[in-house]
PDB file of C-alpha atoms in Angstrom:
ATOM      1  CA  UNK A  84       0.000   0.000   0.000  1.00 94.00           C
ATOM      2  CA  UNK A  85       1.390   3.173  -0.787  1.00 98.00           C
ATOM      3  CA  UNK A  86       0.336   6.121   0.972  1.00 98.00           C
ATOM      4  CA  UNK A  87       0.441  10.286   0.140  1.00 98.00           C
ATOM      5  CA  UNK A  88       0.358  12.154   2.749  1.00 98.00           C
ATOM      6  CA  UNK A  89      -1.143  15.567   2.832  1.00 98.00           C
ATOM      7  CA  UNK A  90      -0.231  18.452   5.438  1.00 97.00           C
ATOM      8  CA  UNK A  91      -2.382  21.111   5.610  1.00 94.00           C
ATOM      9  CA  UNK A  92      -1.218  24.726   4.405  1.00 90.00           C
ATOM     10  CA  UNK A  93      -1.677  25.366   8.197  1.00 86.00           C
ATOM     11  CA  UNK A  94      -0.059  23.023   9.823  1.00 94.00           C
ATOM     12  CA  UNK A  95       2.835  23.691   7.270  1.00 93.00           C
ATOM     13  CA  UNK A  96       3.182  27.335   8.319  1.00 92.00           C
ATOM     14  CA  UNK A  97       2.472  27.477  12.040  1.00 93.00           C
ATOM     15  CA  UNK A  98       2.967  23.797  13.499  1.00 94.00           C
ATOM     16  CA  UNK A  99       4.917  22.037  11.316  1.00 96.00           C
ATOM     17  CA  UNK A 100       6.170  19.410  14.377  1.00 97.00           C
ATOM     18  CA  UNK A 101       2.605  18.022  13.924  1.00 97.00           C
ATOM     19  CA  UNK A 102       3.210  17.205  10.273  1.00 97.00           C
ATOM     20  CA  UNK A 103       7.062  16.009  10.780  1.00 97.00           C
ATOM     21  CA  UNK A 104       4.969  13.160  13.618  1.00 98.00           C
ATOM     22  CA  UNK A 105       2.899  12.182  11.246  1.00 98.00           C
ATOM     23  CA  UNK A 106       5.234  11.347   8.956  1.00 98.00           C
ATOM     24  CA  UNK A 107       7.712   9.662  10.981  1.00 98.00           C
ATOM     25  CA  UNK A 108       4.466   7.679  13.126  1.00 98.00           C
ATOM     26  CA  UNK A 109       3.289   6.682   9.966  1.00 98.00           C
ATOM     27  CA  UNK A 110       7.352   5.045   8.711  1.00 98.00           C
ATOM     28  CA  UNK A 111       7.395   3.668  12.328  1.00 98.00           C
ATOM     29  CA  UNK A 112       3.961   1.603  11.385  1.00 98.00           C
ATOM     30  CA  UNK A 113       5.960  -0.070   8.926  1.00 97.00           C
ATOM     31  CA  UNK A 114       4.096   2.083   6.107  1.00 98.00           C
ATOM     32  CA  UNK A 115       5.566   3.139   2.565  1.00 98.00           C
ATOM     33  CA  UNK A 116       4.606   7.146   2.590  1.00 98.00           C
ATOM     34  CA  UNK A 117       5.845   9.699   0.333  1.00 98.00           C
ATOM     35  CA  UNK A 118       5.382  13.708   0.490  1.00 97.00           C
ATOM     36  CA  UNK A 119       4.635  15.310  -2.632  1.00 97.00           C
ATOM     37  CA  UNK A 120       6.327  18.302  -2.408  1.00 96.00           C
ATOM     38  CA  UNK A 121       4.057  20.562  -4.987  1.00 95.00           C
ATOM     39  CA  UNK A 122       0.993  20.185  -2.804  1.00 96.00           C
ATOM     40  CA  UNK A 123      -0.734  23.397  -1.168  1.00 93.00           C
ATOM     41  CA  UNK A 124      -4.092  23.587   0.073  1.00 92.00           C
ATOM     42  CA  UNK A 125      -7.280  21.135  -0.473  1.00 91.00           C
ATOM     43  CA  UNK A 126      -9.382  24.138  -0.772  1.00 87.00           C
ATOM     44  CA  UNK A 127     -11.739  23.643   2.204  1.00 85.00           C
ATOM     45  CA  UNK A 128     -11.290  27.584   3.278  1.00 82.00           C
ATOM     46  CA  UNK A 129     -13.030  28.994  -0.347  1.00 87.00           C
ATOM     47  CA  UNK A 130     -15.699  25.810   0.505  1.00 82.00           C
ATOM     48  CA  UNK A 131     -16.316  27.056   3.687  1.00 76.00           C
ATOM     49  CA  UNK A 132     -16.569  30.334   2.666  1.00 78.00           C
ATOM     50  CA  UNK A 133     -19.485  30.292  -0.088  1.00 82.00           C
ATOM     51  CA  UNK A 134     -16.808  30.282  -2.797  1.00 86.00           C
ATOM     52  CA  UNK A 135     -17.061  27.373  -4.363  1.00 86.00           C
ATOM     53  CA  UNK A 136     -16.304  27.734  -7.641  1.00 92.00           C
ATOM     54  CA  UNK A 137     -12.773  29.291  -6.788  1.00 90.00           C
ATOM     55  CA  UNK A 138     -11.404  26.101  -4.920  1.00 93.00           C
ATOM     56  CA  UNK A 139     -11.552  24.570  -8.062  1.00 95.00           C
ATOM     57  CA  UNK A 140      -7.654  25.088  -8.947  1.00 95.00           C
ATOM     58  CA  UNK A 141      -6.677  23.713  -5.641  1.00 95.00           C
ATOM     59  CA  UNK A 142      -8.548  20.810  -6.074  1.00 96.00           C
ATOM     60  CA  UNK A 143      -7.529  19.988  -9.309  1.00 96.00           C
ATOM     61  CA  UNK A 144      -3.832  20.431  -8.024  1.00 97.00           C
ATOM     62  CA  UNK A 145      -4.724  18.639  -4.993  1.00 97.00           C
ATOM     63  CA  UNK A 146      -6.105  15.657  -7.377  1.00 97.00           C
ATOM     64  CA  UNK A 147      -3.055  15.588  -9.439  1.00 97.00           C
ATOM     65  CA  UNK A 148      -0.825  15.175  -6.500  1.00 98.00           C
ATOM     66  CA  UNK A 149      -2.829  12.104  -4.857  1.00 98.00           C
ATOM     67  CA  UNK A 150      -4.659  10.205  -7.518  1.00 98.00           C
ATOM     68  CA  UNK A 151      -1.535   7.770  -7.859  1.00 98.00           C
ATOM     69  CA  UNK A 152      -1.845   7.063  -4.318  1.00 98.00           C
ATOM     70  CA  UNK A 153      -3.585   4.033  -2.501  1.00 98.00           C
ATOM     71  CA  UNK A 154      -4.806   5.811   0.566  1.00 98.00           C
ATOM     72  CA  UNK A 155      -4.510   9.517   0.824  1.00 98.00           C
ATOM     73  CA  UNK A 156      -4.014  10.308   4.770  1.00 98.00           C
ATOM     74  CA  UNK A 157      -3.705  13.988   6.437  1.00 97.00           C
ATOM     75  CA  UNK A 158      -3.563  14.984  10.375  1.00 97.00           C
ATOM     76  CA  UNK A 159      -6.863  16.979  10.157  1.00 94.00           C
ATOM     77  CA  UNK A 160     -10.202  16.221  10.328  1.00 92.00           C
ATOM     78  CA  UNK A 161     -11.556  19.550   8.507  1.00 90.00           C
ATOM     79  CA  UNK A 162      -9.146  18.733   5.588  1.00 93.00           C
ATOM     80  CA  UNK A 163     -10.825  15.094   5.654  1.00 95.00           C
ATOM     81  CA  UNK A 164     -14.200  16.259   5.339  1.00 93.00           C
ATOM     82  CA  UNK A 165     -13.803  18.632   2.678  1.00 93.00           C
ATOM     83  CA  UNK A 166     -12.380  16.172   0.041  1.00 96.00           C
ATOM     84  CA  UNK A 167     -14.363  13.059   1.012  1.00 96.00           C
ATOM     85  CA  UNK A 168     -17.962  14.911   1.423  1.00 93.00           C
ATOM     86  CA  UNK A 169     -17.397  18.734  -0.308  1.00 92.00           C
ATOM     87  CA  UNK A 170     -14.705  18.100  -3.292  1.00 94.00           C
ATOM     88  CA  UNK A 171     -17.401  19.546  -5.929  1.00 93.00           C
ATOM     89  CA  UNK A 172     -15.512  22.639  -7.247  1.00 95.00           C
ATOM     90  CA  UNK A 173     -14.311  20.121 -10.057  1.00 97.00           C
ATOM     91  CA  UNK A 174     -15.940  17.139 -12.888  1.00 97.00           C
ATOM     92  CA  UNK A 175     -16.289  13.972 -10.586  1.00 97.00           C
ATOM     93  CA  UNK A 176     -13.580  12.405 -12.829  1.00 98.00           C
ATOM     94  CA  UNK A 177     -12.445   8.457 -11.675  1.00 98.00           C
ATOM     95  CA  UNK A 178      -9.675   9.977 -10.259  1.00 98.00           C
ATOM     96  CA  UNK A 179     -11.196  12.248  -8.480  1.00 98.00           C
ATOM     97  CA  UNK A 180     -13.777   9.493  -6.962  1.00 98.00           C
ATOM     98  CA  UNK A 181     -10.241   7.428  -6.303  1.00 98.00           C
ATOM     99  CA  UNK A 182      -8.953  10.624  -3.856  1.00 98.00           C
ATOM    100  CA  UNK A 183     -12.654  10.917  -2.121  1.00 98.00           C
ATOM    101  CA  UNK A 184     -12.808   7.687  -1.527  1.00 98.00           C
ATOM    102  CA  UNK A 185      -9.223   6.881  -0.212  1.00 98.00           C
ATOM    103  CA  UNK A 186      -8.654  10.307   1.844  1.00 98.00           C
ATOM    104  CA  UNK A 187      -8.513   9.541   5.628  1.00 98.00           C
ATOM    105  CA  UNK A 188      -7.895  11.400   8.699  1.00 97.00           C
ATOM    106  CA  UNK A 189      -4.983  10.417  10.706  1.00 98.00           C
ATOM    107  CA  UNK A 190      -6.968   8.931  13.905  1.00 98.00           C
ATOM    108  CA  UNK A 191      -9.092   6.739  11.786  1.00 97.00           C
ATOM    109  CA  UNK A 192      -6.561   5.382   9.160  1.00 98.00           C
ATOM    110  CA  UNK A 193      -4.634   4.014  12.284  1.00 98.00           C
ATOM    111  CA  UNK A 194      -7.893   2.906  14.042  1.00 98.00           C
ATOM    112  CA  UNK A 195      -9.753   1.479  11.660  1.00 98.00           C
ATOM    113  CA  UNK A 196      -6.978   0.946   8.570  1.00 98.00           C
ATOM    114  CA  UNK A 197      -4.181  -0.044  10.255  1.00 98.00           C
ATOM    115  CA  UNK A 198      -5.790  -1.401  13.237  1.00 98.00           C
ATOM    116  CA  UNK A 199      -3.003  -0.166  15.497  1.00 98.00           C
ATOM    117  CA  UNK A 200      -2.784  -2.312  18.787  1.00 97.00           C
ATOM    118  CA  UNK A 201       0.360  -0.671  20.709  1.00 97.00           C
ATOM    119  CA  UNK A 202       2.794   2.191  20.664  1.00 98.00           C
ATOM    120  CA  UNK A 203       5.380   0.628  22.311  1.00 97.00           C
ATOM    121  CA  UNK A 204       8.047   4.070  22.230  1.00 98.00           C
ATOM    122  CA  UNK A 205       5.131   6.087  22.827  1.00 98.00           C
ATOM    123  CA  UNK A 206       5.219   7.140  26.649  1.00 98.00           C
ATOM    124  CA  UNK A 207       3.118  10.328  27.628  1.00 98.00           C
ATOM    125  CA  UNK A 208       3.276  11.437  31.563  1.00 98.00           C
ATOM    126  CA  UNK A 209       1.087  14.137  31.748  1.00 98.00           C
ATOM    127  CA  UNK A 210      -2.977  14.579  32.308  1.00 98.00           C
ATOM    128  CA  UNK A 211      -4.570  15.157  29.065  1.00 98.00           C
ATOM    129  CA  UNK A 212      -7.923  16.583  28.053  1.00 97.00           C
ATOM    130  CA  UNK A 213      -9.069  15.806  24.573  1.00 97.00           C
ATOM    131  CA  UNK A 214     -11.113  18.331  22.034  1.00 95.00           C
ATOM    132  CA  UNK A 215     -12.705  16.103  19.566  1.00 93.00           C
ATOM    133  CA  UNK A 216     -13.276  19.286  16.329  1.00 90.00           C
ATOM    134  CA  UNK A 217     -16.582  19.227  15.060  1.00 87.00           C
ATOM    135  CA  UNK A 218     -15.682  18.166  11.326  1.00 85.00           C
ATOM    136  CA  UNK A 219     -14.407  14.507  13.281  1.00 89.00           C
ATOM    137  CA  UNK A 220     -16.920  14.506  15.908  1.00 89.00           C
ATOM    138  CA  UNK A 221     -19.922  15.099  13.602  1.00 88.00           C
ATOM    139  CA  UNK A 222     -18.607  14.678   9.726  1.00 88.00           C
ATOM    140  CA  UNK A 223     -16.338  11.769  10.095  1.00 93.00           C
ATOM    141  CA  UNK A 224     -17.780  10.281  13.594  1.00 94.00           C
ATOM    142  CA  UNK A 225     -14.432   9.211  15.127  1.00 94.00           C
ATOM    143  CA  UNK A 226     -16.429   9.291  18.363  1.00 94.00           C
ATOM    144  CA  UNK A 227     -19.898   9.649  19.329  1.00 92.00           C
ATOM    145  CA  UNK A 228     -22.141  12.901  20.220  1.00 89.00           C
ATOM    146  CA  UNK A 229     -23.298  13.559  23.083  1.00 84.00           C
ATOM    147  CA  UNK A 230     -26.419  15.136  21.826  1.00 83.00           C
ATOM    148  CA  UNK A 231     -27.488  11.643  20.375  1.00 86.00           C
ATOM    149  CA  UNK A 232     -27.373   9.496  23.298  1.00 85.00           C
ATOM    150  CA  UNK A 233     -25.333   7.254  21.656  1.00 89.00           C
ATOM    151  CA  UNK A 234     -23.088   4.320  23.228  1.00 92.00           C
ATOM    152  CA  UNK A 235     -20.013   6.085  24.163  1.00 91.00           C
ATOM    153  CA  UNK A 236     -17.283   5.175  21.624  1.00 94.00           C
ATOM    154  CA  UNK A 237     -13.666   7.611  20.888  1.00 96.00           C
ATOM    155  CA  UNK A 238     -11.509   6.639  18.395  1.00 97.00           C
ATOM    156  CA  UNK A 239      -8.835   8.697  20.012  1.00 97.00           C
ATOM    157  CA  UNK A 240      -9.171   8.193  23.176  1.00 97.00           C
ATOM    158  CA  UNK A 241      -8.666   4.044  22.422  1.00 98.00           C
ATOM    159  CA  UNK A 242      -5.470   4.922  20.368  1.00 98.00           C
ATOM    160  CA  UNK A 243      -4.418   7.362  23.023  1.00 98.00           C
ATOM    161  CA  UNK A 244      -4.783   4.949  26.211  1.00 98.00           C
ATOM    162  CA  UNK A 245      -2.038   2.581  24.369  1.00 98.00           C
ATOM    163  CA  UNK A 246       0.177   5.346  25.725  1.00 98.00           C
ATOM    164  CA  UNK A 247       1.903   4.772  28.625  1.00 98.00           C
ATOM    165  CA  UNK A 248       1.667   6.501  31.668  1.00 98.00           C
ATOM    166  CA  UNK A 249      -1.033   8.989  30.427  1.00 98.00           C
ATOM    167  CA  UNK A 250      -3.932  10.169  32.296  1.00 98.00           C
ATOM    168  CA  UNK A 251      -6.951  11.555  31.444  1.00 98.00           C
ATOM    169  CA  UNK A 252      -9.634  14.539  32.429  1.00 98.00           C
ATOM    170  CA  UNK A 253     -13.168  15.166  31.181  1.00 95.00           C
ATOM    171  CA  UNK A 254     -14.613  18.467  30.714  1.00 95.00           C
ATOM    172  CA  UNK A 255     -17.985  19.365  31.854  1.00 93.00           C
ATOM    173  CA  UNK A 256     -19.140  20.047  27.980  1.00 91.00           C
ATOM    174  CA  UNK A 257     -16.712  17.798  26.250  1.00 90.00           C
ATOM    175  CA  UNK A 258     -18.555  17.563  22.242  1.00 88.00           C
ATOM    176  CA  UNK A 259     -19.103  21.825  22.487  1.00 88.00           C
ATOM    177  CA  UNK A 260     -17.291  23.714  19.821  1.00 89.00           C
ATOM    178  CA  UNK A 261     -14.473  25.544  20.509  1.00 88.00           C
ATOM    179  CA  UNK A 262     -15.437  28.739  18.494  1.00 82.00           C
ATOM    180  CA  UNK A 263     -13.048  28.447  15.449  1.00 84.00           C
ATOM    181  CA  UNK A 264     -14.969  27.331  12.695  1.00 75.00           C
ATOM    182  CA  UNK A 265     -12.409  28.535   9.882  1.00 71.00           C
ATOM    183  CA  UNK A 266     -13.794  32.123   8.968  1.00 73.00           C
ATOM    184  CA  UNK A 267     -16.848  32.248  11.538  1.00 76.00           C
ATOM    185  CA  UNK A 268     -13.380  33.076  13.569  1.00 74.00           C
ATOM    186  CA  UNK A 269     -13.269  36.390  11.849  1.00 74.00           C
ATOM    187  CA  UNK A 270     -16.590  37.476  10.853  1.00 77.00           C
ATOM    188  CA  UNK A 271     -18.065  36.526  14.271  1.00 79.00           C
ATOM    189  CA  UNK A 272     -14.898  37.088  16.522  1.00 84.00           C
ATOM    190  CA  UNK A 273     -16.783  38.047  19.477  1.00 87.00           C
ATOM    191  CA  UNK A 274     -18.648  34.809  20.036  1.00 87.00           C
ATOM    192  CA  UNK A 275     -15.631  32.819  18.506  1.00 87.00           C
ATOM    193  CA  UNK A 276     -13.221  33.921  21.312  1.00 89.00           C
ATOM    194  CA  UNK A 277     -16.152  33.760  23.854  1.00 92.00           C
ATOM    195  CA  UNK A 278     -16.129  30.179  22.983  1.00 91.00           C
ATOM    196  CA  UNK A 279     -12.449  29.714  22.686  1.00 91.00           C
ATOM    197  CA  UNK A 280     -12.180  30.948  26.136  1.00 94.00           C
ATOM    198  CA  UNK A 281     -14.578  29.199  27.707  1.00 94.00           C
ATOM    199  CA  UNK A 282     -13.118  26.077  26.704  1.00 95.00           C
ATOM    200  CA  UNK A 283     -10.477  26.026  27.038  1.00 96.00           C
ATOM    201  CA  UNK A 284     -10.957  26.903  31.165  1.00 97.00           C
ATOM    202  CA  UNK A 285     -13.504  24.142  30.901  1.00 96.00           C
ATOM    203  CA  UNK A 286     -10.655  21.686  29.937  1.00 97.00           C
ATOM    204  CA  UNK A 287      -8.152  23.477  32.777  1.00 97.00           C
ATOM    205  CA  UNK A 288     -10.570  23.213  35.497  1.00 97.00           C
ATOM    206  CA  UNK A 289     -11.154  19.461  34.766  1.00 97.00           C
ATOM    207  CA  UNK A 290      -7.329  19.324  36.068  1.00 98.00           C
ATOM    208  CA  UNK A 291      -6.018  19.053  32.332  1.00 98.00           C
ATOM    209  CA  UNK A 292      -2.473  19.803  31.850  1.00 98.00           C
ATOM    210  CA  UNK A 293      -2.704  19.625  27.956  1.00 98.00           C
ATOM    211  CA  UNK A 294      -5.116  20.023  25.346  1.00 97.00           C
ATOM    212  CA  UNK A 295      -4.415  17.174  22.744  1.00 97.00           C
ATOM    213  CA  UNK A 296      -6.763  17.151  19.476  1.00 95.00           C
ATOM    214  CA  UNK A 297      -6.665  15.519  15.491  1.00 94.00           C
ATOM    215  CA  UNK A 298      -7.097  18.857  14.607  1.00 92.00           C
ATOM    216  CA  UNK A 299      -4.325  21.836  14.446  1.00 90.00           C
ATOM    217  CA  UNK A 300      -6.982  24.140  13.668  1.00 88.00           C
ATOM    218  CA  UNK A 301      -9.388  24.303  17.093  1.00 90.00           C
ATOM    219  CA  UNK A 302      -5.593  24.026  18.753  1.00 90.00           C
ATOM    220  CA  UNK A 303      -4.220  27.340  16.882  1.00 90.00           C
ATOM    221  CA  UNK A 304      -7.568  29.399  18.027  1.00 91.00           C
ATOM    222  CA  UNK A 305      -7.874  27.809  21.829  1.00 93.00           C
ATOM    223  CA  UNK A 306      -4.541  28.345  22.161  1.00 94.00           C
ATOM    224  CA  UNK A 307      -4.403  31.861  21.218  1.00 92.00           C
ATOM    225  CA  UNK A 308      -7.726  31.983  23.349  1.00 93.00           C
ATOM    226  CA  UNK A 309      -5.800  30.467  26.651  1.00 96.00           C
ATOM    227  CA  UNK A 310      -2.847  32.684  25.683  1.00 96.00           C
ATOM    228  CA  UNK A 311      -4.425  36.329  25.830  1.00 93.00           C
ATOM    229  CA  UNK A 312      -6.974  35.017  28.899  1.00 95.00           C
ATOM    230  CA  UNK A 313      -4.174  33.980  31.026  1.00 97.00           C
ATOM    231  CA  UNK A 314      -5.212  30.025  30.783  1.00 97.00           C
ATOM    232  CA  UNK A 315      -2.002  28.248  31.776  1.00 97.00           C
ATOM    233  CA  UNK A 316      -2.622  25.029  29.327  1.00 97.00           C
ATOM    234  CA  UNK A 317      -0.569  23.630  26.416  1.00 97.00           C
ATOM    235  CA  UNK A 318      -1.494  22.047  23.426  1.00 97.00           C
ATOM    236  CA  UNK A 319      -0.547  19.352  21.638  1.00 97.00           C
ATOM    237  CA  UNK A 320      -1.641  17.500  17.957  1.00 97.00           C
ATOM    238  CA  UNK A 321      -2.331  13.670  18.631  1.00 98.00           C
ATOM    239  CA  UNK A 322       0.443  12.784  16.254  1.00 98.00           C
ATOM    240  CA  UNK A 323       2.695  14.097  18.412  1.00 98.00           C
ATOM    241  CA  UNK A 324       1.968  11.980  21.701  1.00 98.00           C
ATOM    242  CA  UNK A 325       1.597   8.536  19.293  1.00 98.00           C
ATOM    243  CA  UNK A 326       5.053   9.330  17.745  1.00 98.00           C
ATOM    244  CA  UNK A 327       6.615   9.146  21.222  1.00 97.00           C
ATOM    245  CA  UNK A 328       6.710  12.863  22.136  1.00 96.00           C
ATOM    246  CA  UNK A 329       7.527  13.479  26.038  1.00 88.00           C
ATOM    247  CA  UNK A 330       6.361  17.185  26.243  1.00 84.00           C
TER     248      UNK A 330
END
C-alpha cells in the first residue's frame, strides 16, 4: 500500500512538528509514505466560505498530486471532510472518486486501517484533556455525540490509552465547539473567542495539563484563546503523543 500524505497549508506554516509526527508515526507503522512536495491547500477555506467555484484550482492540483496514491491520509479532520464529502468545485472524474474515496484522517486510518494495537516508544506522563473538532466529531464520527445518546465510543481516546503513563480529564461540555470554525473566527470574533475561552478553562478546570486534538486548527484558536486570557494550558496535535513525544 502506498500512501500520500497531505499536510495542511496550516499546519505547514504554524505547526509544522505536527506534520514532521505524522510522517515519521506513519514510517514507524511499517508504512511506505511519500510527500509530494508541490501540494498546497485542499481548498476547504473557499468551501467554507461560499466560494465554491474558486477552490476549483486547488482541487484539481490537490487531485493531481494524490490520484496515484492508494490511501490519501492527512492529520486533520476539517481537511478530511472537505475532500471526502465537499470536493465539488471540479468534474467527478475516476480519479477524483479514487482521492474521495481513499482520503482519511490520521486517527481513523490508524484505528480502523491499520488497526493499530500498541505504541510501544510512545510514553506520555502528563494529564490530558481531549477536544474532539466538530468536522471529526460530527462529519467523520471518530467518536460519538453527546447530543445523540449514543453508546459512548472515541476513536482517540482508544489509540491514546495505548500510551503509557497517560492520564486523562473530562470536561464538563466535552462535544461543544471551541469557536473556530475557519472564517466564523473572523466574521463573528466576538462569540468565537467567547467560545475559545470558555473552553479552554472548561478543559483546565477538569485538572487538564494539555489540550491534545486531530485537529491543528481548534488548537491554533484555543490556544491563542488560553494565551491572551491567562489560561495556563498547552497544546498538543495527537500525532505528536503517538510518535513518542515526552512534552
Amino acid at each position: 500500500m502506498k500512501i500520500g500524505l497531505f499536510i495542511p497549508c496550516y499546519i505547514d506554516a504554524f505547526y509544522p512538528e505536527a506534520g514532521i509526527a505524522t510522517l515519521e508515526l506513519l514510517e514507524k507503522l511499517g508504512q511506505d509514505v511519500e510527500y509530494p512536495l508541490d501540494q498546497t491547500c485542499c481548498g476547504q477555506p473557499m468551501g467554507n466560505s461560499g466560494c465554491n467555484s474558486d477552490a476549483a484550482a486547488a482541487e484539481a492540483l490537490f487531485v493531481r498530486n494524490f490520484a496515484r496514491y492508494d490511501k490519501i491520509v492527512m492529520p486533520s479532520g476539517s481537511c478530511t471532510h472537505h475532500v471526502r464529502d465537499n470536493f465539488d468545485a471540479i468534474p467527478q472524474t475516476d480519479e477524483v472518486r479514487h482521492v474521495r474515496e481513499n482520503t482519511y484522517e490520521l486517527v481513523e486510518f490508524l484505528h480502523d486501517v491499520l488497526k493499530v494495537d500498541a505504541f510501544p516508544w510512545a510514553e506520555f506522563n502528563h494529564t490530558v484533556g481531549l477536544h474532539n473538532s466538530c468536522g471529526t466529531l460530527r462529519a467523520l464520527r471518530t467518536a460519538s455525540m453527546s447530543e445523540l445518546g449514543e453508546k459512548p465510543f472515541s476513536k482517540p481516546m482508544d489509540l491514546l490509552s495505548k500510551v503509557k503513563g497517560i492520564r486523562f480529564v473530562t470536561p464538563k461540555r466535552p462535544d461543544e465547539c471551541c469557536g473556530f470554525g475557519g472564517t466564523f473566527s473572523v466574521t463573528e470574533e466576538a462569540v468565537s473567542a467567547r467560545m475559545g475561552v470558555d473552553k479552554v478553562r472548561d478543559h483546565y478546570q477538569a485538572g487538564a495539563e494539555y489540550i491534545v486534538s486531530a485537529d491543528s486548527s481548534c488548537v491554533m484558536h484555543q490556544q491563542g484563546c488560553a494565551e491572551r486570557a491567562g489560561v495556563p494550558i498547552r497544546f498538543i496535535h495527537i500525532a505528536q503523543i503517538l510518535n513518542g513525544a515526552a512534552e
